[in-house]
């Protein structure tokens, strides 16, 4: 107990948080989860136990609840925190901006206050490639100027800034701002994965539901972009690779102070049609599709420069697009068993 390296994980019952809890345990840390289950299910905990054999301490509380955070941090002397909790749907953020600012910024503010009060001054934060401006040359580099096009993106931009300011004001603070590109796939066990509510907005969960017959066909949003085959190109990263990047980031935060933004991607882009072909090949399932109009707000190509993650964290993605498709499919298939 005394030597246990606890890590507070906000939003740990969600998609990326649950995969990160597995990797934390494998690396000798003990996650302590706070999640209000607004976008995840209590089953996450049983699934995590099935994979890891560990009863992870779990609190069904809102991160904006300061008393709850104080109670948890009093009980578990954490070496660091990973802050996943927040809303993440871009389209919804345009329709409900205040809810997004309230939840995402409220969580960051309350967490920073509570961590400071408990002298836990190392944090890894879930930022996003969405903080980069439209029209910048790819691969996107961390030093580029930032600019967002939707409230969700602004909450990431503003949270990053809060951590930067905190690190200027208090030299003991360390904040690693991880800018995720497009996380997909699932744990190899097929026990945890991405489970969006309702009809998925994102490509991979949509493709998986077309493959299992739940949805009729994929709508490919535009084939007239200036890309390899005219369809949108993204930097897809396996969620287990992304989870491992968090463990490396905790190590970095323990050794360094100050704020640093780091892309987490592979540096390799795939078009929508390349993803469809890879999925069909990896799973043997047909994915019927139709080309439709562009989706408003979409960009032609979003690809990370992965060099800073390699230099500072020693991070390199291990899994390729075939693993991402195979693992996403295994999870989808298990869900419907
Ligand atoms: P997710 O919705 O699966 O996980 C977020 C978790 O936070 C959920 O379990 C939810 O219940 C919880 N939560 C939300 N508000 C909360 C609150 N006020 N108090 C306590 N818990 C709360 O999402 P995810 O895909 O795992 O994303 C995790 C983080 O990474 C988010 O901050 C998201 O914005 C960011 N991110 C995700 C992606 C992606 O493609 N999935 C890309 C870039 C950044
Ligand atoms: C979206 C978010 C981004 C978030 C990311 C990962 C927007 C504008 N951006 O990125 O902030 O970090 O998800 O959660 O929503 N596509 C289709 N048909 C579909 C779905 C998608 O053709 O049914 C295409 C899109 O046009 C795009 C690619 O597939 O070219 C990937 O789309 P998606 O998975 O939604 O991710 P992003 O739009 O890159």
Short mmCIF file of C-alpha atoms and ligand atoms in Angstrom, two decimals, residues 10-18 34-41 61-64 83-88 103-104 107 125-129 152 156 178-183 194 202, ligand 1:
data_model
loop_
_atom_site.label_atom_id
_atom_site.label_comp_id
_atom_site.label_asym_id
_atom_site.label_seq_id
_atom_site.Cartn_x
_atom_site.Cartn_y
_atom_site.Cartn_z
CA UNK A 10 -10.54 11.05 -14.52
CA UNK A 11 -12.88 9.56 -17.14
CA UNK A 12 -11.21 6.17 -16.64
CA UNK A 13 -14.35 4.19 -17.49
CA UNK A 14 -14.40 5.61 -21.03
CA UNK A 15 -12.84 4.39 -24.26
CA UNK A 16 -9.25 5.68 -23.98
CA UNK A 17 -9.27 5.83 -20.17
CA UNK A 18 -10.12 2.15 -19.75
CA UNK A 34 -13.30 8.99 -11.03
CA UNK A 35 -16.04 8.94 -13.67
CA UNK A 36 -19.67 10.03 -13.56
CA UNK A 37 -20.57 7.49 -16.29
CA UNK A 38 -22.15 10.21 -18.43
CA UNK A 39 -20.65 8.53 -21.51
CA UNK A 40 -19.64 5.09 -20.26
CA UNK A 41 -21.06 2.14 -18.42
CA UNK A 61 -18.58 11.11 -9.13
CA UNK A 62 -18.40 14.27 -11.19
CA UNK A 63 -14.90 15.73 -11.55
CA UNK A 64 -16.42 19.17 -10.88
CA UNK A 83 -7.33 13.86 -17.14
CA UNK A 84 -9.66 12.23 -19.69
CA UNK A 85 -13.04 13.34 -18.35
CA UNK A 86 -15.03 15.55 -20.68
CA UNK A 87 -17.52 15.61 -23.51
CA UNK A 88 -16.07 14.91 -26.95
CA UNK A 103 -18.23 20.40 -18.31
CA UNK A 104 -14.84 20.40 -19.99
CA UNK A 107 -13.52 19.61 -14.84
CA UNK A 125 -4.09 15.85 -20.32
CA UNK A 126 -6.21 14.56 -23.25
CA UNK A 127 -5.90 17.22 -25.89
CA UNK A 128 -6.72 16.76 -29.54
CA UNK A 129 -5.48 17.34 -33.07
CA UNK A 152 -15.18 21.31 -28.29
CA UNK A 156 -9.11 21.69 -25.43
CA UNK A 178 -1.15 14.89 -25.45
CA UNK A 179 -2.77 15.81 -28.77
CA UNK A 180 -4.45 12.66 -29.98
CA UNK A 181 -5.05 12.10 -33.67
CA UNK A 182 -7.70 9.43 -34.54
CA UNK A 183 -7.78 6.66 -31.93
CA UNK A 194 -15.33 1.88 -28.28
CA UNK A 202 -16.79 8.43 -36.38
P1 LIG B 1 -15.22 8.78 -23.55
O1 LIG B 1 -16.46 9.58 -23.63
O2 LIG B 1 -15.29 7.33 -23.84
O3 LIG B 1 -14.54 8.97 -22.10
C1 LIG B 1 -14.69 10.14 -21.33
C2 LIG B 1 -15.16 9.71 -19.95
O4 LIG B 1 -15.31 10.88 -19.14
C3 LIG B 1 -16.51 9.01 -19.98
O5 LIG B 1 -16.40 7.77 -19.30
C4 LIG B 1 -17.45 9.96 -19.26
O6 LIG B 1 -18.45 9.27 -18.52
C5 LIG B 1 -16.51 10.73 -18.37
N1 LIG B 1 -16.93 12.09 -18.00
C6 LIG B 1 -17.37 13.08 -18.82
N2 LIG B 1 -17.66 14.18 -18.07
C7 LIG B 1 -17.38 13.87 -16.78
C8 LIG B 1 -17.46 14.58 -15.55
N3 LIG B 1 -17.90 15.83 -15.49
N4 LIG B 1 -17.09 13.94 -14.42
C9 LIG B 1 -16.66 12.66 -14.46
N5 LIG B 1 -16.56 11.93 -15.57
C10 LIG B 1 -16.91 12.54 -16.73
O7 LIG B 1 -14.15 9.48 -24.49
P2 LIG B 1 -12.72 9.00 -24.97
O8 LIG B 1 -12.79 8.74 -26.43
O9 LIG B 1 -12.20 7.96 -24.06
O10 LIG B 1 -11.91 10.35 -24.79
C11 LIG B 1 -11.20 10.64 -23.60
C12 LIG B 1 -10.64 12.05 -23.69
O11 LIG B 1 -9.84 12.15 -24.86
C13 LIG B 1 -11.71 13.13 -23.83
O12 LIG B 1 -11.28 14.26 -23.09
C14 LIG B 1 -11.71 13.44 -25.31
O13 LIG B 1 -12.12 14.75 -25.58
C15 LIG B 1 -10.24 13.24 -25.66
N6 LIG B 1 -10.03 12.92 -27.07
C16 LIG B 1 -10.66 11.85 -27.62
C17 LIG B 1 -10.48 11.56 -28.96
C18 LIG B 1 -11.18 10.38 -29.59
O14 LIG B 1 -11.16 10.28 -30.80
N7 LIG B 1 -11.79 9.47 -28.85
C19 LIG B 1 -9.64 12.34 -29.74
C20 LIG B 1 -8.99 13.43 -29.15
C21 LIG B 1 -9.19 13.70 -27.80
#
